[in-house]
Coordinates of N, CA and C in Angstrom, one line a residue:
M1 N 105.3 61.4 108.2 CA 104.4 62.4 108.4 C 105.2 63.7 108.5
A2 N 104.6 64.8 107.9 CA 105.3 66.1 107.9 C 104.1 67.1 108.0
I3 N 104.5 68.2 108.6 CA 103.6 69.4 108.8 C 104.2 70.6 108.2
I4 N 103.4 71.4 107.6 CA 103.8 72.7 107.1 C 103.1 73.8 107.9
S5 N 103.9 74.7 108.4 CA 103.4 75.9 109.1 C 103.6 77.1 108.2
V6 N 102.5 77.8 107.9 CA 102.5 79.0 107.0 C 102.2 80.2 107.8
K7 N 103.1 81.2 107.7 CA 102.9 82.5 108.3 C 102.8 83.5 107.3
F8 N 101.7 84.3 107.2 CA 101.5 85.3 106.2 C 101.4 86.6 107.0
I9 N 102.5 87.4 106.9 CA 102.6 88.7 107.7 C 101.8 89.7 106.9
T10 N 100.9 90.4 107.6 CA 100.1 91.4 106.9 C 100.3 92.8 107.5
S11 N 100.8 92.9 108.7 CA 100.9 94.2 109.3 C 101.8 94.2 110.5
N12 N 102.3 95.3 111.0 CA 103.0 95.5 112.2 C 104.1 94.5 112.5
F13 N 104.9 94.2 111.5 CA 105.9 93.1 111.5 C 107.0 93.4 112.6
K14 N 107.6 94.6 112.6 CA 108.6 94.9 113.5 C 108.2 94.8 114.9
Q15 N 107.0 95.1 115.2 CA 106.4 95.0 116.6 C 106.4 93.5 117.1
N16 N 106.2 92.6 116.1 CA 106.1 91.2 116.5 C 107.2 90.3 116.0
A17 N 108.2 90.8 115.4 CA 109.2 90.0 114.7 C 109.9 89.0 115.6
N18 N 110.2 89.4 116.9 CA 110.9 88.5 117.8 C 109.9 87.4 118.2
N19 N 108.6 87.7 118.4 CA 107.7 86.7 118.8 C 107.5 85.7 117.7
Y20 N 107.5 86.2 116.4 CA 107.3 85.2 115.3 C 108.5 84.2 115.3
F21 N 109.7 84.7 115.5 CA 110.9 83.9 115.4 C 111.0 82.9 116.6
E22 N 110.7 83.4 117.8 CA 110.7 82.5 119.0 C 109.7 81.4 118.9
H23 N 108.5 81.8 118.4 CA 107.4 80.8 118.2 C 107.9 79.8 117.2
L24 N 108.6 80.2 116.1 CA 109.1 79.2 115.1 C 110.0 78.2 115.7
M25 N 111.0 78.7 116.5 CA 111.9 77.8 117.1 C 111.3 76.8 118.1
G26 N 110.4 77.3 118.9 CA 109.7 76.5 119.8 C 108.8 75.4 119.2
E27 N 108.1 75.8 118.2 CA 107.2 74.9 117.4 C 108.1 73.9 116.7
T28 N 109.2 74.3 116.1 CA 110.1 73.4 115.5 C 110.7 72.3 116.4
A29 N 111.1 72.8 117.6 CA 111.7 71.8 118.6 C 110.7 70.8 119.0
N30 N 109.4 71.2 119.2 CA 108.4 70.4 119.7 C 108.0 69.3 118.6
L31 N 107.9 69.7 117.4 CA 107.6 68.8 116.3 C 108.7 67.8 116.0
R32 N 109.9 68.3 115.9 CA 111.0 67.5 115.6 C 111.3 66.5 116.7
R33 N 111.1 66.9 118.0 CA 111.2 66.0 119.1 C 110.2 64.8 119.0
A34 N 109.1 65.1 118.5 CA 108.0 64.1 118.3 C 108.2 63.2 117.0
G35 N 109.3 63.6 116.3 CA 109.6 62.8 115.1 C 108.7 63.2 113.8
V36 N 108.1 64.4 113.9 CA 107.3 64.9 112.8 C 108.2 65.7 111.9
G37 N 108.2 65.5 110.6 CA 108.9 66.4 109.7 C 108.2 67.8 109.7
F38 N 109.0 68.8 109.6 CA 108.5 70.2 109.7 C 109.0 71.1 108.7
G39 N 108.1 71.8 108.0 CA 108.4 72.8 107.0 C 107.8 74.1 107.4
Y40 N 108.5 75.2 107.3 CA 108.0 76.5 107.7 C 108.1 77.4 106.5
F41 N 107.0 78.0 106.2 CA 106.8 78.9 105.0 C 106.3 80.2 105.5
M42 N 107.0 81.3 105.1 CA 106.6 82.7 105.5 C 106.4 83.5 104.2
V43 N 105.3 84.3 104.2 CA 105.1 85.2 103.2 C 105.2 86.6 103.8
L44 N 106.1 87.4 103.3 CA 106.4 88.7 104.0 C 106.3 89.8 102.9
P45 N 105.5 90.8 103.1 CA 105.6 92.0 102.2 C 106.9 92.7 102.4
E46 N 107.4 93.2 101.3 CA 108.7 94.0 101.3 C 108.4 95.3 102.1
V47 N 107.3 95.9 102.0 CA 106.9 97.1 102.7 C 105.6 96.6 103.5
V48 N 105.7 96.7 104.8 CA 104.6 96.2 105.6 C 103.9 97.4 106.2
P49 N 102.6 97.5 106.1 CA 101.9 98.6 106.8 C 101.9 98.4 108.3
Y50 N 102.0 99.5 109.0 CA 101.9 99.5 110.4 C 100.5 100.2 110.7
F51 N 99.6 99.4 111.3 CA 98.2 100.0 111.6 C 98.2 100.4 113.0
K52 N 97.5 101.6 113.1 CA 97.2 102.1 114.5 C 95.9 101.3 114.9
K53 N 95.6 101.4 116.2 CA 94.4 100.7 116.8 C 93.1 101.1 116.1
D54 N 93.0 102.3 115.5 CA 91.8 102.7 114.8 C 91.7 102.2 113.4
G55 N 92.8 101.4 113.0 CA 92.7 100.9 111.6 C 93.4 101.7 110.5
T56 N 93.9 102.9 110.9 CA 94.6 103.7 109.9 C 96.1 103.3 109.8
V57 N 96.7 103.5 108.7 CA 98.1 103.2 108.6 C 98.9 104.4 109.1
A58 N 99.7 104.0 110.2 CA 100.6 105.1 110.8 C 101.8 105.3 110.0
H59 N 102.5 104.2 109.5 CA 103.6 104.3 108.7 C 103.9 103.0 108.0
S60 N 104.9 102.9 107.2 CA 105.3 101.7 106.5 C 106.6 101.2 107.0
E61 N 106.7 99.9 107.2 CA 108.0 99.3 107.6 C 108.7 98.6 106.5
I62 N 109.9 98.9 106.2 CA 110.6 98.2 105.0 C 111.5 97.1 105.6
I63 N 111.2 95.9 105.0 CA 111.9 94.8 105.4 C 113.4 94.8 104.9
G64 N 114.3 94.6 105.8 CA 115.8 94.6 105.4 C 116.5 93.5 106.0
N65 N 117.9 93.6 105.8 CA 118.8 92.6 106.3 C 118.6 92.1 107.7
K66 N 118.4 93.1 108.6 CA 118.2 92.7 110.0 C 117.0 91.8 110.3
H67 N 116.0 92.0 109.5 CA 114.8 91.1 109.7 C 114.9 89.8 109.1
L68 N 115.7 89.6 108.1 CA 115.8 88.3 107.4 C 117.0 87.6 107.8
Q69 N 118.0 88.2 108.3 CA 119.3 87.5 108.7 C 119.1 86.4 109.7
K70 N 118.2 86.6 110.7 CA 118.0 85.6 111.7 C 117.5 84.3 111.1
Y71 N 116.7 84.4 110.0 CA 116.1 83.2 109.3 C 117.3 82.5 108.5
V72 N 118.1 83.3 107.9 CA 119.2 82.7 107.2 C 120.2 82.0 108.2
N73 N 120.5 82.7 109.3 CA 121.3 82.1 110.3 C 120.8 80.8 110.8
L74 N 119.5 80.8 111.1 CA 118.8 79.6 111.6 C 118.9 78.5 110.5
D75 N 118.7 78.7 109.3 CA 118.8 77.7 108.2 C 120.2 77.1 108.1
Q76 N 121.2 77.9 108.5 CA 122.6 77.5 108.3 C 123.0 76.9 109.6
D77 N 122.2 76.8 110.7 CA 122.6 76.4 112.0 C 122.6 74.8 112.0
D78 N 123.6 74.3 112.6 CA 123.6 72.8 112.8 C 122.9 72.4 114.1
D79 N 122.4 73.3 114.9 CA 121.7 72.9 116.1 C 120.2 72.5 115.7
Y80 N 120.1 71.3 115.1 CA 118.9 70.9 114.4 C 117.6 71.0 115.1
P81 N 117.6 70.8 116.5 CA 116.3 70.7 117.1 C 115.4 72.0 116.9
H82 N 116.1 73.1 116.6 CA 115.3 74.4 116.5 C 115.2 74.8 115.1
K83 N 115.7 74.0 114.2 CA 115.7 74.4 112.7 C 114.7 73.6 112.0
P84 N 113.8 74.3 111.2 CA 112.9 73.5 110.4 C 113.7 72.7 109.4
E85 N 113.1 71.6 109.1 CA 113.8 70.7 108.1 C 113.8 71.4 106.7
V86 N 112.7 72.1 106.5 CA 112.5 72.8 105.2 C 112.0 74.2 105.5
M87 N 112.7 75.2 104.9 CA 112.2 76.6 105.2 C 112.0 77.3 103.8
G88 N 110.9 78.1 103.8 CA 110.6 78.9 102.6 C 110.2 80.3 103.0
I89 N 110.7 81.2 102.3 CA 110.3 82.6 102.5 C 110.1 83.3 101.1
V90 N 109.0 83.9 100.9 CA 108.8 84.7 99.7 C 108.5 86.1 100.2
I91 N 109.0 87.1 99.4 CA 108.8 88.5 99.7 C 107.8 89.0 98.6
I92 N 106.8 89.6 99.0 CA 105.8 90.1 98.0 C 105.7 91.6 98.1
S93 N 105.1 92.1 97.0 CA 104.7 93.6 97.0 C 103.3 93.7 97.1
L94 N 102.8 94.5 98.0 CA 101.4 94.7 98.2 C 100.9 95.9 97.4
P95 N 99.7 95.9 96.9 CA 99.2 97.1 96.2 C 98.9 98.2 97.2
T96 N 98.9 99.4 96.7 CA 98.6 100.6 97.6 C 97.2 100.5 98.2
N97 N 96.3 100.0 97.4 CA 95.0 99.8 97.9 C 94.8 98.3 98.3
L98 N 94.8 98.0 99.6 CA 94.8 96.7 100.0 C 93.6 95.9 99.7
Q99 N 92.6 96.5 99.1 CA 91.4 95.8 98.6 C 91.7 95.0 97.3
N100 N 92.8 95.4 96.6 CA 93.1 94.8 95.3 C 94.1 93.6 95.4
A101 N 93.6 92.5 96.0 CA 94.5 91.4 96.3 C 95.1 90.8 95.0
D102 N 94.4 91.0 93.9 CA 94.9 90.4 92.6 C 96.1 91.2 92.1
E103 N 96.5 92.3 92.8 CA 97.7 93.0 92.4 C 98.9 92.6 93.2
I104 N 98.8 91.6 94.1 CA 99.9 91.2 94.8 C 100.9 90.4 93.9
T105 N 102.1 90.9 94.0 CA 103.2 90.2 93.1 C 104.4 89.8 93.9
L106 N 105.2 88.9 93.4 CA 106.5 88.6 94.0 C 107.4 89.8 93.8
T107 N 108.1 90.1 94.9 CA 109.1 91.2 94.8 C 110.3 90.8 93.9
N108 N 110.8 91.7 93.1 CA 112.0 91.4 92.3 C 113.2 91.5 93.3
L109 N 113.8 90.4 93.6 CA 114.9 90.4 94.6 C 116.0 91.3 94.2
Q110 N 116.3 91.4 93.0 CA 117.4 92.4 92.6 C 117.1 93.8 93.0
D111 N 115.9 94.2 93.1 CA 115.5 95.5 93.5 C 115.5 95.8 95.0
M112 N 115.5 94.7 95.8 CA 115.5 94.8 97.2 C 116.8 95.4 97.8
Q113 N 116.7 96.2 98.8 CA 117.8 96.8 99.5 C 118.3 95.9 100.6
V114 N 118.7 94.7 100.2 CA 119.3 93.8 101.1 C 120.6 93.2 100.5
S115 N 121.4 92.6 101.4 CA 122.7 92.1 101.0 C 122.6 90.9 100.0
E116 N 123.7 90.7 99.3 CA 123.7 89.6 98.3 C 123.4 88.3 99.0
E117 N 123.9 88.1 100.3 CA 123.7 86.9 101.0 C 122.2 86.7 101.2
I118 N 121.5 87.7 101.6 CA 120.1 87.6 101.8 C 119.3 87.3 100.5
K119 N 119.7 87.9 99.4 CA 119.1 87.7 98.1 C 119.3 86.2 97.7
N120 N 120.6 85.7 97.9 CA 120.8 84.3 97.6 C 120.0 83.4 98.4
A121 N 119.9 83.7 99.7 CA 119.1 82.8 100.6 C 117.6 82.8 100.2
L122 N 117.1 84.0 99.8 CA 115.7 84.1 99.4 C 115.5 83.3 98.2
R123 N 116.5 83.2 97.3 CA 116.3 82.4 96.1 C 116.2 80.9 96.5
E124 N 117.0 80.5 97.5 CA 117.0 79.1 98.0 C 115.6 78.9 98.7
F125 N 115.1 79.9 99.4 CA 113.8 79.7 100.1 C 112.6 79.9 99.2
S126 N 112.7 79.9 97.9 CA 111.6 80.1 97.0 C 110.5 79.1 97.1
L127 N 109.3 79.4 96.6 CA 108.2 78.4 96.7 C 108.5 77.2 95.9
P128 N 109.1 77.2 94.7 CA 109.4 75.9 94.0 C 110.4 75.1 94.8
N129 N 111.4 75.7 95.4 CA 112.4 74.9 96.1 C 111.7 74.4 97.4
F130 N 110.9 75.2 98.0 CA 110.2 74.7 99.2 C 109.3 73.5 98.9
I131 N 108.6 73.5 97.8 CA 107.7 72.4 97.4 C 108.6 71.1 97.1
H132 N 109.7 71.4 96.4 CA 110.6 70.3 96.1 C 111.1 69.6 97.4
H133 N 111.6 70.4 98.3 CA 112.2 69.9 99.5 C 111.1 69.2 100.5
M134 N 110.0 69.8 100.5 CA 108.9 69.2 101.3 C 108.4 67.9 100.7
K135 N 108.4 67.8 99.4 CA 108.1 66.5 98.8 C 109.1 65.4 99.2
A136 N 110.4 65.8 99.1 CA 111.4 64.9 99.5 C 111.3 64.5 101.0
L137 N 111.0 65.5 101.9 CA 110.9 65.2 103.3 C 109.7 64.2 103.6
V138 N 108.6 64.5 102.9 CA 107.4 63.6 103.1 C 107.8 62.2 102.6
E139 N 108.4 62.0 101.5 CA 108.8 60.7 101.0 C 109.8 60.1 102.0
A140 N 110.7 60.8 102.5 CA 111.7 60.2 103.5 C 111.0 59.8 104.8
K141 N 110.0 60.5 105.2 CA 109.3 60.2 106.5 C 108.3 59.0 106.3
G142 N 108.0 58.7 105.0 CA 107.1 57.6 104.8 C 105.8 57.8 105.1

Protein backbone atom coordinates (compact mmCIF):
# COMPACT_ATOMS: atom_id res chain seq x y z
CA MET A 1 0.00 0.00 0.00
CA ALA A 2 1.19 3.50 -0.79
CA ILE A 3 -0.25 6.97 -0.42
CA ILE A 4 0.44 10.12 -2.42
CA SER A 5 0.11 13.52 -0.79
CA VAL A 6 -0.27 16.41 -3.25
CA LYS A 7 0.37 20.00 -2.26
CA PHE A 8 -0.60 22.66 -4.81
CA ILE A 9 0.61 26.05 -3.60
CA THR A 10 -1.49 28.91 -4.91
CA SER A 11 -0.65 31.88 -2.71
CA ASN A 12 1.23 33.28 0.28
CA PHE A 13 3.97 30.64 0.12
CA LYS A 14 6.66 32.36 2.19
CA GLN A 15 4.21 32.98 5.00
CA ASN A 16 3.46 29.25 5.24
CA ALA A 17 6.68 27.64 3.93
CA ASN A 18 7.90 26.34 7.30
CA ASN A 19 4.47 24.92 8.13
CA TYR A 20 4.32 23.06 4.79
CA PHE A 21 7.73 21.52 5.40
CA GLU A 22 7.12 20.57 9.04
CA HIS A 23 3.76 19.02 8.09
CA LEU A 24 5.49 16.98 5.39
CA MET A 25 8.04 15.57 7.82
CA GLY A 26 5.40 14.69 10.44
CA GLU A 27 3.08 13.13 7.88
CA THR A 28 5.97 11.13 6.44
CA ALA A 29 7.11 9.81 9.82
CA ASN A 30 3.59 8.72 10.76
CA LEU A 31 2.92 6.90 7.50
CA ARG A 32 6.31 5.25 7.28
CA ARG A 33 6.07 4.11 10.91
CA ALA A 34 2.79 2.41 9.95
CA GLY A 35 4.52 0.66 7.04
CA VAL A 36 2.69 2.65 4.38
CA GLY A 37 4.63 3.72 1.29
CA PHE A 38 4.60 7.49 0.90
CA GLY A 39 5.04 9.79 -2.06
CA TYR A 40 4.91 13.58 -1.80
CA PHE A 41 4.23 15.76 -4.81
CA MET A 42 4.29 19.55 -4.72
CA VAL A 43 3.20 21.95 -7.44
CA LEU A 44 4.72 25.35 -6.87
CA PRO A 45 4.43 28.50 -8.99
CA GLU A 46 7.76 30.16 -9.74
CA VAL A 47 6.09 33.47 -8.93
CA VAL A 48 3.51 33.14 -6.15
CA PRO A 49 0.91 35.85 -5.56
CA TYR A 50 0.62 37.15 -2.02
CA PHE A 51 -2.99 38.04 -1.31
CA LYS A 52 -4.16 40.53 1.28
CA LYS A 53 -7.22 39.66 3.36
CA ASP A 54 -9.43 41.63 0.95
CA GLY A 55 -8.37 39.36 -1.92
CA THR A 56 -6.14 41.82 -3.74
CA VAL A 57 -2.57 40.93 -4.63
CA ALA A 58 -0.17 42.79 -2.35
CA HIS A 59 3.00 41.59 -4.10
CA SER A 60 4.59 38.58 -5.76
CA GLU A 61 6.96 36.12 -4.13
CA ILE A 62 9.69 34.64 -6.31
CA ILE A 63 10.69 31.10 -5.42
CA GLY A 64 14.43 30.66 -5.08
CA ASN A 65 17.19 28.47 -3.67
CA LYS A 66 16.26 29.09 -0.05
CA HIS A 67 12.73 27.77 -0.57
CA LEU A 68 13.74 24.65 -2.47
CA GLN A 69 17.01 23.71 -0.76
CA LYS A 70 15.32 22.17 2.27
CA TYR A 71 13.42 19.73 0.01
CA VAL A 72 16.65 18.81 -1.78
CA ASN A 73 18.39 18.30 1.57
CA LEU A 74 15.53 16.16 2.84
CA ASP A 75 15.64 13.99 -0.28
CA GLN A 76 19.38 13.43 0.26
CA ASP A 77 18.97 12.73 4.00
CA ASP A 78 19.58 9.23 5.26
CA ASP A 79 17.32 9.81 8.29
CA TYR A 80 14.60 7.90 6.49
CA PRO A 81 11.68 8.22 8.96
CA HIS A 82 11.12 11.83 7.90
CA LYS A 83 11.91 11.42 4.21
CA PRO A 84 9.19 10.52 1.71
CA GLU A 85 10.13 7.42 -0.24
CA VAL A 86 9.28 9.28 -3.42
CA MET A 87 9.32 13.04 -3.88
CA GLY A 88 8.20 15.14 -6.80
CA ILE A 89 8.19 18.89 -7.31
CA VAL A 90 7.16 20.78 -10.40
CA ILE A 91 7.51 24.51 -10.86
CA ILE A 92 4.82 26.17 -12.93
CA SER A 93 4.25 29.57 -14.47
CA LEU A 94 0.88 31.10 -13.70
CA PRO A 95 -0.90 33.42 -16.15
CA THR A 96 -1.23 37.06 -15.15
CA ASN A 97 -5.01 36.62 -15.20
CA LEU A 98 -5.60 33.79 -12.75
CA GLN A 99 -8.92 33.00 -14.43
CA ASN A 100 -7.03 31.54 -17.43
CA ALA A 101 -6.08 28.15 -15.98
CA ASP A 102 -5.42 26.77 -19.47
CA GLU A 103 -2.39 29.09 -19.67
CA ILE A 104 -0.56 27.37 -16.78
CA THR A 105 2.73 25.94 -18.07
CA LEU A 106 5.76 24.18 -16.68
CA THR A 107 8.54 26.65 -15.96
CA ASN A 108 11.67 26.34 -18.06
CA LEU A 109 14.21 25.33 -15.42
CA GLN A 110 17.07 26.90 -17.38
CA ASP A 111 15.39 30.30 -16.98
CA MET A 112 14.97 29.97 -13.21
CA GLN A 113 17.25 32.01 -10.97
CA VAL A 114 18.32 29.04 -8.84
CA SER A 115 21.54 27.07 -8.49
CA GLU A 116 22.48 24.21 -10.78
CA GLU A 117 22.06 21.86 -7.80
CA ILE A 118 18.42 22.94 -7.47
CA LYS A 119 17.81 22.69 -11.22
CA ASN A 120 19.24 19.16 -11.25
CA ALA A 121 17.12 18.17 -8.27
CA LEU A 122 14.00 19.57 -9.95
CA ARG A 123 14.76 17.46 -13.01
CA GLU A 124 14.92 14.40 -10.72
CA PHE A 125 11.66 15.47 -9.02
CA SER A 126 9.84 15.72 -12.39
CA LEU A 127 6.35 14.29 -12.86
CA PRO A 128 7.50 11.42 -15.13
CA ASN A 129 10.18 10.41 -12.60
CA PHE A 130 7.68 10.69 -9.75
CA ILE A 131 5.22 8.39 -11.54
CA HIS A 132 7.97 5.90 -12.38
CA HIS A 133 9.23 5.77 -8.77
CA MET A 134 5.70 5.58 -7.31
CA LYS A 135 4.89 2.67 -9.58
CA ALA A 136 7.99 0.87 -8.35
CA LEU A 137 7.11 1.66 -4.72
CA VAL A 138 3.57 0.31 -5.10
CA GLU A 139 4.90 -2.86 -6.72
CA ALA A 140 7.46 -3.29 -3.93
CA LYS A 141 4.83 -2.81 -1.22
CA GLY A 142 2.64 -5.43 -2.88
